[in-house]
Coordinates of C-alpha atoms and ligand atoms in Angstrom, one line a residue:
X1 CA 14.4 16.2 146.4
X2 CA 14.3 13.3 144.5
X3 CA 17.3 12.0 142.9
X4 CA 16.9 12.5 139.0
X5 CA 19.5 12.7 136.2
X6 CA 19.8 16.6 136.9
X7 CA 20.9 15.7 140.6
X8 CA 22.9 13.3 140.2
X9 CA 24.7 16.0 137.4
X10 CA 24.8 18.4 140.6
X11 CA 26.0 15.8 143.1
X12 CA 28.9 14.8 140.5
X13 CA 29.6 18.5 140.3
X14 CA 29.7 18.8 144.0
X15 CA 32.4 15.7 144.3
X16 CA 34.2 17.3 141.9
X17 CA 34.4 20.1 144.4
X18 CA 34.7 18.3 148.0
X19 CA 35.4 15.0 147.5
X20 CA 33.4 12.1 147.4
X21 CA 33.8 11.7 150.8
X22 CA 32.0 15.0 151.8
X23 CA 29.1 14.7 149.9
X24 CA 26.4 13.0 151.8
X25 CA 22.9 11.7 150.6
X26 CA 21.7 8.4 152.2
X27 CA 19.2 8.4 154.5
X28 CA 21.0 7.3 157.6
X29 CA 23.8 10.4 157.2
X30 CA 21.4 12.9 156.8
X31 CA 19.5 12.1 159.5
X32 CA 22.4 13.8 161.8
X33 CA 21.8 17.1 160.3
X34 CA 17.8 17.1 160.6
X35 CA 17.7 19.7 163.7
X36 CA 20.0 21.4 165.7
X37 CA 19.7 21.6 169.8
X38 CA 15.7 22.9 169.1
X39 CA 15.1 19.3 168.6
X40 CA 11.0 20.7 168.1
X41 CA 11.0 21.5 164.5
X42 CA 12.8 18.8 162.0
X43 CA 13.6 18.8 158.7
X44 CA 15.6 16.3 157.1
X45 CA 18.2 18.0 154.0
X46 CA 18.3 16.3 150.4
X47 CA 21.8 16.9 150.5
X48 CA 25.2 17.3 153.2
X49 CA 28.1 19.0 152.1
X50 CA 31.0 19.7 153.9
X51 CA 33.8 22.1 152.5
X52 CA 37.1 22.4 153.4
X53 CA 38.4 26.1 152.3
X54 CA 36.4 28.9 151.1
X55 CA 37.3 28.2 147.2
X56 CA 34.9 25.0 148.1
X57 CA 32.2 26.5 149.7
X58 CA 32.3 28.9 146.8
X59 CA 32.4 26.2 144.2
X60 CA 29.9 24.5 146.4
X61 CA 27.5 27.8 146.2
X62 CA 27.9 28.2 142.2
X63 CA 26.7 24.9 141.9
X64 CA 23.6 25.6 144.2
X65 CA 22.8 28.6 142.7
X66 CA 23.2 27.6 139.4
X67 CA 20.3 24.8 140.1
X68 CA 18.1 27.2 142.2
X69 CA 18.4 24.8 145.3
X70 CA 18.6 25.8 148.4
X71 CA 21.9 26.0 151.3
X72 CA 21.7 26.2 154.9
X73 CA 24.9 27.1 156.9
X74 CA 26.0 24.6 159.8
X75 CA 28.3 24.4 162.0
X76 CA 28.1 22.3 165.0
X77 CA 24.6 22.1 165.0
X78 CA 24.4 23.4 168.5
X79 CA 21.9 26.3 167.8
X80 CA 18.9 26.6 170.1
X81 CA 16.5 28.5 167.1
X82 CA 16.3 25.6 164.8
X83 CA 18.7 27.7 162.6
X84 CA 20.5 25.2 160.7
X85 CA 17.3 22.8 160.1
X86 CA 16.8 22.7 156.5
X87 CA 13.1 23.3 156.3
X88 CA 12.8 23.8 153.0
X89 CA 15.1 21.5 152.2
X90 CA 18.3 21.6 150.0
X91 CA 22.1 21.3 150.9
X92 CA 23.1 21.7 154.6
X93 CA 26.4 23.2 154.2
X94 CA 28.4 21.6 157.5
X95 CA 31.7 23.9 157.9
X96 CA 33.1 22.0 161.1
X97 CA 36.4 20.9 158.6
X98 CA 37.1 24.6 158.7
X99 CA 38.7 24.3 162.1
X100 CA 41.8 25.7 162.2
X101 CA 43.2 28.6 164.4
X102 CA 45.4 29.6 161.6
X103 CA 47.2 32.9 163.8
X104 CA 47.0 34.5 167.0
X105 CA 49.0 37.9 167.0
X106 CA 49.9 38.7 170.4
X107 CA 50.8 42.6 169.7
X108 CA 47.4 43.4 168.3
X109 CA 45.6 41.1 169.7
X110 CA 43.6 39.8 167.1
X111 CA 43.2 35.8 165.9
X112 CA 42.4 34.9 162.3
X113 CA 40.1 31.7 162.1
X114 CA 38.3 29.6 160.1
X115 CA 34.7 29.8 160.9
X116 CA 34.7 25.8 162.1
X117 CA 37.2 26.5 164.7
X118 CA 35.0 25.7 167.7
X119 CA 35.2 28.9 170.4
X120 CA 36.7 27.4 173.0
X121 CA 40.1 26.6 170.8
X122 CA 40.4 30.0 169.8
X123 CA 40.8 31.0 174.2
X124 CA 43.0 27.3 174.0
X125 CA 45.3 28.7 171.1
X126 CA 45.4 32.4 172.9
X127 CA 46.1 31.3 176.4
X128 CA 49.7 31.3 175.5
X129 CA 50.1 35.0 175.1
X130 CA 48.0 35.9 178.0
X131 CA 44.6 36.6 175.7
X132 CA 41.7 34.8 175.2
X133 CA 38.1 35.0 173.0
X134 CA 35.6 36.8 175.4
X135 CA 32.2 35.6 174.4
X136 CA 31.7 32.2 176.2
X137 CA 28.6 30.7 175.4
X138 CA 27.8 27.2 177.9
X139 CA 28.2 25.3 174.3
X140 CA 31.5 26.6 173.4
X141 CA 33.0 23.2 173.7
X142 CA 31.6 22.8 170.7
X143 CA 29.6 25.2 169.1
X144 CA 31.7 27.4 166.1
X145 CA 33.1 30.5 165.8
X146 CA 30.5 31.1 162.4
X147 CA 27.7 29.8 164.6
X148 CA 29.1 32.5 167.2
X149 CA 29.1 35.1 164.8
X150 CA 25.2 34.0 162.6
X151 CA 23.5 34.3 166.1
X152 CA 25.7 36.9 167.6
X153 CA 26.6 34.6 170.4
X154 CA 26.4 35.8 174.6
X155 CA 27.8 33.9 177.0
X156 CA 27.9 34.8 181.5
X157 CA 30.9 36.8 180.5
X158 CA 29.1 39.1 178.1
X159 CA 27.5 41.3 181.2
X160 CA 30.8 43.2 181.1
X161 CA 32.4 42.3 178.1
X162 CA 30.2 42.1 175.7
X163 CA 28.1 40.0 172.8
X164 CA 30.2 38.5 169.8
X165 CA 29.3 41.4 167.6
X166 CA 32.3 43.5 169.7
X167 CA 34.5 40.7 168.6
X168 CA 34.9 40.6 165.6
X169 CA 37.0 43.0 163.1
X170 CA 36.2 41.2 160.1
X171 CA 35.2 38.2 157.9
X172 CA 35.6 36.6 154.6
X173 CA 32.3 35.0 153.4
X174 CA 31.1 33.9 150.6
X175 CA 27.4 34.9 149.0
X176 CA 24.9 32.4 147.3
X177 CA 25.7 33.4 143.7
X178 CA 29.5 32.0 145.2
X179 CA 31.2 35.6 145.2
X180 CA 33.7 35.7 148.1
X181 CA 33.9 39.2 149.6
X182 CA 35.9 40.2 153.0
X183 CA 34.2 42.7 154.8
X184 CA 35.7 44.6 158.0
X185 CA 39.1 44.4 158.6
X186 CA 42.0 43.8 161.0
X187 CA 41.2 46.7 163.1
X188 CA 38.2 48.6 165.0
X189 CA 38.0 51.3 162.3
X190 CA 36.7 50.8 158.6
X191 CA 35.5 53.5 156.4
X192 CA 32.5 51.9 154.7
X193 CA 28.6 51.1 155.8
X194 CA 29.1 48.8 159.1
X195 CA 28.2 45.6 156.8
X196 CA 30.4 43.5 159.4
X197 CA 27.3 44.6 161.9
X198 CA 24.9 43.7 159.4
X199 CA 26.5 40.1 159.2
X200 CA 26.9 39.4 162.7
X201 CA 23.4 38.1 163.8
X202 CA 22.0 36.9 160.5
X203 CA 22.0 34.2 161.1
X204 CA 22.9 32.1 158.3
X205 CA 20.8 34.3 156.3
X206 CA 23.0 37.3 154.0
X207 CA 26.4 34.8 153.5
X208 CA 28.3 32.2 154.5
X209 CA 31.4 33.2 157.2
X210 CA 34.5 30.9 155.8
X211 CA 37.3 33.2 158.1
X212 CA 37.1 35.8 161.2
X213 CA 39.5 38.2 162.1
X214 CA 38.6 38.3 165.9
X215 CA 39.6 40.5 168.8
X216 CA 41.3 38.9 171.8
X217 CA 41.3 40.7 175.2
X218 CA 43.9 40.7 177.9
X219 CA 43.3 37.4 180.7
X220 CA 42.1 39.2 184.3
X221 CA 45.2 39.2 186.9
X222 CA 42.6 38.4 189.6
X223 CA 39.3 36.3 189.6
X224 CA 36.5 36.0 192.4
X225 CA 33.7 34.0 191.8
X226 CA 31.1 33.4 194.5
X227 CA 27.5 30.7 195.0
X228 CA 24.6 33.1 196.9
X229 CA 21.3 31.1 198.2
X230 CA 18.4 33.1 198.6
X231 CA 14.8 31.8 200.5
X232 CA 12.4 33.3 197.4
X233 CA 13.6 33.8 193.6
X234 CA 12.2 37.5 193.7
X235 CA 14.4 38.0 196.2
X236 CA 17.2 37.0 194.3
X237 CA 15.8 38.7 191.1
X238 CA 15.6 42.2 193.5
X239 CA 19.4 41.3 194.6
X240 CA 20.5 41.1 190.7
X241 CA 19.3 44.6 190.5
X242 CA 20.6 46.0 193.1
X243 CA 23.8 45.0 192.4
X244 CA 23.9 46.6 188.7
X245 CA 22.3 50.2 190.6
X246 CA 24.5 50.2 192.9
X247 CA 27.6 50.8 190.0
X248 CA 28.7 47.4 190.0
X249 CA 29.0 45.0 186.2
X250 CA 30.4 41.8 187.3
X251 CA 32.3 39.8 185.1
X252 CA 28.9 37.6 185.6
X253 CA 25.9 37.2 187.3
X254 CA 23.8 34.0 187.0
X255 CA 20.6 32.4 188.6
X256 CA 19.5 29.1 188.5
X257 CA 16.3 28.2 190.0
X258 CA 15.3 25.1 192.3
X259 CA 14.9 22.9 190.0
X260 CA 17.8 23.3 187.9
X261 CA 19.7 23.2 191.2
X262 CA 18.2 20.3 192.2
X263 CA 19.5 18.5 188.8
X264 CA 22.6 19.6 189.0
X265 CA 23.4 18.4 192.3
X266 CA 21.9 14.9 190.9
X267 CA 24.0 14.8 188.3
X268 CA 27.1 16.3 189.7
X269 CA 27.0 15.8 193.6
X270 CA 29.0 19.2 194.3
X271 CA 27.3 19.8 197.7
X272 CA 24.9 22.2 196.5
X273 CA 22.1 23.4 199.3
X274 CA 18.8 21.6 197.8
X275 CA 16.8 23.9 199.8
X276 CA 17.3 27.1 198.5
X277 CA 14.7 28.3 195.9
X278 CA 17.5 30.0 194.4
X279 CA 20.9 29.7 193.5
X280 CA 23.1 33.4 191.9
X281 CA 26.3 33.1 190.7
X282 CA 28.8 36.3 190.7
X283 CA 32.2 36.5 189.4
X284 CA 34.2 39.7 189.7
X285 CA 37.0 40.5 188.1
X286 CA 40.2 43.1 187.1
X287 CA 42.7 44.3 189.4
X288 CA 42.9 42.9 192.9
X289 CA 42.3 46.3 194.8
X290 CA 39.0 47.0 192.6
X291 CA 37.6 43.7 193.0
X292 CA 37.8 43.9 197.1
X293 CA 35.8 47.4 197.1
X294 CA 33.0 45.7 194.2
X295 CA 32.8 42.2 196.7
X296 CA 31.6 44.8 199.9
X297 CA 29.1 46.4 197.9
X298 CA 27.9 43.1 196.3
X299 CA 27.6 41.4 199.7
X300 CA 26.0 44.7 201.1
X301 CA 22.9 44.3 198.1
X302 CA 22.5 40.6 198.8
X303 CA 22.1 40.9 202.7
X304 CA 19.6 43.8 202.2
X305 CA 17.4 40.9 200.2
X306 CA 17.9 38.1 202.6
X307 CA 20.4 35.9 201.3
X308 CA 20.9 32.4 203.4
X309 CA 24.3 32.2 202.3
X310 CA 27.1 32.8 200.6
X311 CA 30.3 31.8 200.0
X312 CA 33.4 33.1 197.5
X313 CA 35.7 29.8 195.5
X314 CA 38.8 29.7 197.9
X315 CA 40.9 28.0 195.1
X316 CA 40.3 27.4 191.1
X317 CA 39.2 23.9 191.5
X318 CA 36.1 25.6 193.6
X319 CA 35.6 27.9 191.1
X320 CA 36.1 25.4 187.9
X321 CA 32.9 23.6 190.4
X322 CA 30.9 26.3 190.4
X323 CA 31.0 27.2 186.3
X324 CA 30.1 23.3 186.3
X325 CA 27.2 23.8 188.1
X326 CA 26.2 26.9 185.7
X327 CA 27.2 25.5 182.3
X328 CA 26.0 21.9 182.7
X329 CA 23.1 22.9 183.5
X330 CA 20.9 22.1 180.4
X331 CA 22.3 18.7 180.5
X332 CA 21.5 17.8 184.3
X333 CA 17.5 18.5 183.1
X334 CA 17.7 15.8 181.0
X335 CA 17.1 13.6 184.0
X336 CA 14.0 15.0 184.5
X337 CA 12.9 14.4 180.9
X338 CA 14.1 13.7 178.0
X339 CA 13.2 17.4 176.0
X340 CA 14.2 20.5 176.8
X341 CA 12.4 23.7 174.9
X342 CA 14.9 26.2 176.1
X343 CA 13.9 29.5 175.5
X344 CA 16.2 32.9 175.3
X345 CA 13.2 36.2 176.2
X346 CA 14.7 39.5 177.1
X347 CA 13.1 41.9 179.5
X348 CA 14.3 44.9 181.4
X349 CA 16.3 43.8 184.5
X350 CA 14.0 45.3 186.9
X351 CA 11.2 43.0 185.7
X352 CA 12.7 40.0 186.8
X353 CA 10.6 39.1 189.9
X354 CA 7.5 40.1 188.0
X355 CA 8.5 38.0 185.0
X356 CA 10.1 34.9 187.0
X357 CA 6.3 34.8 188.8
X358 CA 4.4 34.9 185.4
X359 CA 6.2 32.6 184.2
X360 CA 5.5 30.3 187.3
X361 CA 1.7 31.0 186.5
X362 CA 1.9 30.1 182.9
X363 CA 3.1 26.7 184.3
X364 CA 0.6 26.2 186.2
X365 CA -1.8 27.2 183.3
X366 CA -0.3 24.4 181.3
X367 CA 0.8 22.0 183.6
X368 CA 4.3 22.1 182.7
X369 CA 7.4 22.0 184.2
X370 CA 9.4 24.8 183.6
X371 CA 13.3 25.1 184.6
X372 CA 14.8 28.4 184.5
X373 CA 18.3 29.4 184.2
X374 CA 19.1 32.9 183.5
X375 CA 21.8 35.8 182.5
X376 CA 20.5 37.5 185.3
X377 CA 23.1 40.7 184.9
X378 CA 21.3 41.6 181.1
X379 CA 17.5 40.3 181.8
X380 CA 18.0 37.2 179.5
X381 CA 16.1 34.5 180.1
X382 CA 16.1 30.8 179.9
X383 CA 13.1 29.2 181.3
X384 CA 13.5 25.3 179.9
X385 CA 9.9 23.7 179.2
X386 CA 10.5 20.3 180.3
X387 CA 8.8 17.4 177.9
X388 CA 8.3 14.4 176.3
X389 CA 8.2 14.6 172.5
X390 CA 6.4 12.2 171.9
X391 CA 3.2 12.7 173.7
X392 CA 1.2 14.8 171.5
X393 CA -0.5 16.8 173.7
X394 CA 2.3 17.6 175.8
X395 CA 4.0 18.9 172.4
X396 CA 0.8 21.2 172.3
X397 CA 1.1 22.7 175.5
X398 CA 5.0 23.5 175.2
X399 CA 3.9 25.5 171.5
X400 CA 1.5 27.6 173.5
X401 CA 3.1 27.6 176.5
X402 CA 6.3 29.0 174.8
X403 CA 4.7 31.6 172.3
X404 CA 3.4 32.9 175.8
X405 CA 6.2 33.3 177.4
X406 CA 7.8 35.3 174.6
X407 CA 4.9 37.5 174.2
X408 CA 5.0 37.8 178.1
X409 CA 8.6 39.5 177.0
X410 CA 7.8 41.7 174.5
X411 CA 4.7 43.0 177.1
X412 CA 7.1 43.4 180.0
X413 CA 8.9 45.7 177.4
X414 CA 11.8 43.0 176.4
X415 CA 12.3 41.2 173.4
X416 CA 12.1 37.8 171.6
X417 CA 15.8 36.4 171.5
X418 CA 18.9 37.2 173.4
X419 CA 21.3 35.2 172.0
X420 CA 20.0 32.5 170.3
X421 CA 18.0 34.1 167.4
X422 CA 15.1 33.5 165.9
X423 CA 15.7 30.9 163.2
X424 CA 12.6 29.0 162.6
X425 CA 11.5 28.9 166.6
X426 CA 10.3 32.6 166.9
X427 CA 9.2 33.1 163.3
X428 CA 5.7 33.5 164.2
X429 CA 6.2 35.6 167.2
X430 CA 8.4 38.5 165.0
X431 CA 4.9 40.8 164.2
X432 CA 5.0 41.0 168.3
X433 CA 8.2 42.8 167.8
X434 CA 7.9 44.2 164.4
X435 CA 5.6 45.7 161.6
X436 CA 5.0 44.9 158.1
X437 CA 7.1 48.0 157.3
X438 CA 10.2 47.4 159.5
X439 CA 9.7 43.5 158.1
X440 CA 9.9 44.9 154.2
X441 CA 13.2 46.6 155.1
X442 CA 14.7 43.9 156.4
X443 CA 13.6 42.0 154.3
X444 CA 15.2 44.5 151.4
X445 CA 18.3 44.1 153.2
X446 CA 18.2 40.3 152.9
X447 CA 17.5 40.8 149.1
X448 CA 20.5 42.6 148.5
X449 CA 22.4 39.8 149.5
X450 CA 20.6 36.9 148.5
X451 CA 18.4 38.0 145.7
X452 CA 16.8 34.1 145.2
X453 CA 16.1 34.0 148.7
X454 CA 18.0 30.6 149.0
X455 CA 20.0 31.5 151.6
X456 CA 19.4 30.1 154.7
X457 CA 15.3 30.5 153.2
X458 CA 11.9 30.8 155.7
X459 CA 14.4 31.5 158.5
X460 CA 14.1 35.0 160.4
X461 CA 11.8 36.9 158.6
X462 CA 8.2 35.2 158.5
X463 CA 6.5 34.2 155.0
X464 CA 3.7 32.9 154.0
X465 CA 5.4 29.7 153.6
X466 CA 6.7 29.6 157.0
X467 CA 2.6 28.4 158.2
X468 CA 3.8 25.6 156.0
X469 CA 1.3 26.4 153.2
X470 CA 4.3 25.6 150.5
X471 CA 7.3 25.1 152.6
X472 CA 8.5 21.7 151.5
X473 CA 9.0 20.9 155.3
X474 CA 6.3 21.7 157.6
X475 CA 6.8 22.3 161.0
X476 CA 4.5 21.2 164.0
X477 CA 4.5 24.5 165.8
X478 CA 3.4 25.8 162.7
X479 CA 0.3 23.1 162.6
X480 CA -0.3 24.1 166.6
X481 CA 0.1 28.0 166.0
X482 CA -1.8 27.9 162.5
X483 CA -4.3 31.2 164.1
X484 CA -0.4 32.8 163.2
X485 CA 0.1 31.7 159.5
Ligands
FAD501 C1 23.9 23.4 176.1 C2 23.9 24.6 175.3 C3 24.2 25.8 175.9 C4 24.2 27.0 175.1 N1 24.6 28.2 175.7 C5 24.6 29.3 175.0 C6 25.0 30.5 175.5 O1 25.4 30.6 176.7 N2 25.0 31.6 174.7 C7 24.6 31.6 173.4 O2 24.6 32.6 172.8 N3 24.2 30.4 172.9 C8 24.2 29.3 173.6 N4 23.7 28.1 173.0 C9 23.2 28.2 171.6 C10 24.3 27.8 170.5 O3 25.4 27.1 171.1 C11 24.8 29.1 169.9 O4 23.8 29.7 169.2 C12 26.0 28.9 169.0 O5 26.5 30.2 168.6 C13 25.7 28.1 167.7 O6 26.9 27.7 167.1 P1 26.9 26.4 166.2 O7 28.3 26.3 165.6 O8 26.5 25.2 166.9 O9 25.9 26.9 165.0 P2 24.7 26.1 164.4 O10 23.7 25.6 165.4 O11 25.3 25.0 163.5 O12 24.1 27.2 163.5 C14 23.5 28.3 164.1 C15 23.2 29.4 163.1 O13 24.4 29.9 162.5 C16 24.4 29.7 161.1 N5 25.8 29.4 160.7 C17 26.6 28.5 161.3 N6 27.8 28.6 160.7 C18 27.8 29.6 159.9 C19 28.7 30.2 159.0 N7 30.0 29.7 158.9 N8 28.3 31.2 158.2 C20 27.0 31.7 158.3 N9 26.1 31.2 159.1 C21 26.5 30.1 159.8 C22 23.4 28.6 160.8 O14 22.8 28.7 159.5 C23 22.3 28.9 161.9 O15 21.4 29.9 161.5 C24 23.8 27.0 173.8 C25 23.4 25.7 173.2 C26 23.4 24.6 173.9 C27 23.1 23.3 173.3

C-alpha cells in the first residue's frame, strides 16, 4: 500500500483512535509482524495497529472498513499456520495491550479476560483460589488467550480435559463493519444457534475476540507424572494404544522421538537415556486412590510392549524437569538447524506405528530430517521438518515433503490440523478434506460475518487468489505447489 493523501487521511484517523504511538508504518516496525512461528510464508503489513479496549479496535475496524482495506488479528504471533501473516496485506491488528485478567470468580469458576492476556496468566491469576485455565499449549508463556480461542488451542492436558472450545462461555468481539456483539454468556447454557462454537477455531476469520468469559476447573489434589524408554517407536506407538483400550485417559500422554530427545538432552543436560528410540511421557491425575489403580494398568500396557524403562517424578522439581523436556522441545531443534516446519496431522490412534514409519519413508524420499513430537493420547502429530531457509532446494523438498505428510493423514483416515489450524499453511491441502460444496457453506458462513471478505482474507478457505494469481503477497509454497492453484 503506498502511502498517498487517502492514507495518510486513514492513518490520521487511526491516531486519532490509538495514539500515535500505536500506529506503526516504517519499514523496520513492520518487519516484526511479517510471519508468525510458520516462519515459511511471509508477508510484510502496510500498516500495525495496536488497540487498547474494544471501543479502539472498533474505531480501528470502522476506519478499515470504511477504506475497504484489509485487518488481520494478532496476538503474540506465536501461531504455527501462518495465521496472522498479512498476505494480502493491510492492517495487522496486534491485541497483546489487551492483557489484563480483569476477574477471577472463585464460586463459579469462571475468569473474564481480555483477549491479550497471555494463557499462562489467566492459571497465574487463578492459582489463588485453587483453579486454573485447562488448555496448556507448549507456547502458553506467551501465546494469547484470542490466539487460544482463533485456533481452538490443545495443549498435553487436552487428552482428558479438553480443546479450548470447552473453555470458553463467551466473548465480546467486534466484526469488520466495527459492530461489537457478545456472544455466549457466563454460563454453559445459552438459548441461541451455538455462534460461540462457530467463533472458536476461526481463526481470525468471522471477528475480532476483544474479551472471554472462560471456565476455570478445580487444581488435581494429586499428580504422577512418569518418563517410559522404549527400544522401537512402534513399540511405543502400540503402548499409547493400549493404554487408552485398556479404560485409562491420562491427564497426558506424550512421545518424543530420538532425535528430539537427543536435542533436548543437548540443550538441557537432564540425564535423559540417548539410546532409547523413544521417549513417552504420562501424567495421571485426580484423587490419590484412582491414580494408584490407573499407574498398575499403565505399567501393565508398557511391559507387554517392551519398555526399557521407566521411572515416575519422586518430587515436583522431577516433574517441572520432565514438562521441560516436553515443552522445550521445539526450541532444543533449533540446534540442529536453524527452521523448523512443524506440522500438526491428525490420524486415528491406532495408526500411529503405521504413520510414524511412513513418515520415516517420506524422509528418506526427500532427504530430510524429520523430528517428531507428538500428543500421542489424541493421534496429533508433530513431525518437525528440519531446514535451512535459505537453500532453495531444501525449501522445495520441505513444500512437498509436508503436503505429503498431510495427505498421508487424511489417507490414514485423519485430518489436516489439530490444533494449529490451517491459516495460509494448509490452504492448498483443504479439497483433501473437503468438497466444493462443503467449501461454499463455509464459505456462506464466513459471508455472513464478513461480507467484504476483509477479514482475516485468503486464510482458511482456498481461493483462487491464494495460488497467488492476485494476492498482493505471494507465497513460495504457493510458487512450489502451483499443480494446486
Ligand atoms: C513453541 C511452540 C509450541 C506450541 N505449542 C502448541 C500447543 O501445544 N498447542 C497448540 O494448540 N498450539 C501450539 N502452538 C501454536 C500457537 O502457540 C497457538 O496456535 C496459539 O493459540 C496462538 O496464539 P497467539 O496469541 O500467538 O496467536 P497468533 O499467532 O497471533 O494468531 C493465531 C491466529 O489467531 C488469530 N487471532 C489472534 N488473536 C485474535 C483475536 N483476539 N481475535 C480473533 N482472532 C485472533 C490470528 O488472526 C491467527 O489466525 C505452539 C507454538 C509454538 C511456537
Amino acid at each position: 500500500m503506498e502511502i498517498n493523501g487517502d492514507i495518510k487521511k486513514m492513518i490520521a484517523a487511526l491516531v486519532e483512535v490509538v495514539g500515535e504511538r500505536y500506529v506503526l508504518f516504517q519499514p523496520e516496525d513492520l518487519a516484526v509482524y511479517e510471519c508468525d512461528a510458520e516462519t515459511l510464508d511471509m508477508a510484510r503489513p502496510d500498516l500495525v495497529v495496536l488497540p487498547g479496549s474494544t471501543e479502539e479496535v472498533s474505531g480501528v475496524m470502522k476506519i478499515a472498513s470504511d477504506h475497504g482495506v484489509a485487518v488481520s488479528p494478532r496476538g503474540a504471533g506465536t501461531g504455527l499456520s501462518g495465521g496472522s501473516t498479512t498476505i494480502e496485506g493491510g492492517i495487522s491488528l496486534g491485541l497483546a495491550r489487551m492483557n489484563r485478567v480483569i476477574a477471577v470468580d472463585p464460586n463459579e469458576r469462571t475468569a473474564l479476560v481480555e483477549s491479550g492476556a497471555t494463557n499462562v496468566s489467566v492459571s497465574q491469576a487463578a492459582s489463588a483460589f485453587g483453579l486454573y485455565f485447562a488448555p496448556d499449549p507448549s507456547s502458553q508463556i506467551a501465546s494469547t488467550i484470542g490466539g487460544n480461542i482463533a485456533e481452538n488451542a490443545g495443549g498435553p492436558h487436552c487428552l482428558k480435559y479438553g480443546m479450548t472450545t470447552g473453555h470458553v462461555l463467551g466473548v465480546r468481539a467486534v466484526l469488520y463493519d466495527g459492530t461489537i456483539v457478545d456472544i455466549g454468556g457466563q454460563t454453559r447454557y445459552s438459548a441461541d444457534l451455538d455462534l460461540l462454537g462457530l467463533i472458536v477455531g476461526s481463526e481470525g476469520t468471522l471477528a475480532v475476540v476483544t474479551e472471554a468469559v472462560l471456565k476455570l476447573t478445580v487444581a488435581p489434589n494429586a499428580v504422577e507424572t512418569m518418563l517410559a524408554y522404549f527400544p522401537t517407536i512402534e513399540k511405543c506407538g502400540q503402548a499409547v494404544s493400549d493404554i487408552v483400550a485398556a479404560g485409562v485417559i491420562p491427564a497426558a500422554m506424550e512421545m518424543i522421538d530420538k532425535l528430539t530427545l537427543n536435542a533436548v538432552e543437548d540443550y538441557l543436560h537432564l540425564g535423559l537415556n540417548r539410546d532409547a528410540e523413544a521417549l513417552l511421557i504420562i501424567e495421571l491425575d485426580g484423587a490419590k486412590a484412582g491414580i494408584d489403580i490407573q499407574k498398575q494398568l499403565v505399567e501393565s500396557c508398557l511391559s507387554r510392549n517392551q519398555v526399557d524403562d521407566v521411572s515416575w517424578a519422586k518430587n515436583e522439581s522431577e516433574r517441572q524437569d520432565i514438562w521441560k523436556a516436553r515443552k522445550r522441545s521445539f526450541g532444543a531443534l533449533g540446534r540442529i538447524a536453524p527452521h523448523g516446519y512443524v506440522l500438526d496431522g491428525v490420524i486415528p490412534r491406532s495408526k500411529l506405528a503405521h504413520a510414524i514409519s511412513a513418515i520415516g519413508e517420506i524422509a528418506r524420499r526427500y532427504d530430510l530430517l524429520i523430528a517428531n513430537v507428538y500428543h500421542a493420547g489424541d493421534g496429533n502429530m508433530h513431525p518437525c521438518l528440519l531446514y535451512h531457509r535459505d537453500r532453495e532446494d531444501e525449501v522445495k523438498r520441505v513444500v512437498e515433503a509436508a503436503s505429503e505428510v498431510l495427505k498421508l493423514c487424511v489417507d490414514l483416515g485423519g485430518t489436516l490440523s489439530g490444533e494449529h489450524g490451517i491459516g495460509v499453511e494448509k490452504i492448498l491441502e483443504m479439497p483433501l478434506v473437503f468438497n466444493e460444496k462443503d467449501l461454499a457453506v463455509q464459505e456462506s458462513i464466513k459471508e455472513a460475518f464478513d461480507p467484504m471478505f476483509k477479514l482475516n482474507p485468503s486464510k482458511v478457505l482456498p481461493t483462487p487468489k491464494v495460488c497467488g494469481e492476485a494476492g498482493s503477497r505471494p507465497l513460495i509454497r504457493h510458487k512450489i505447489l502451483t499443480d494446486r492453484c
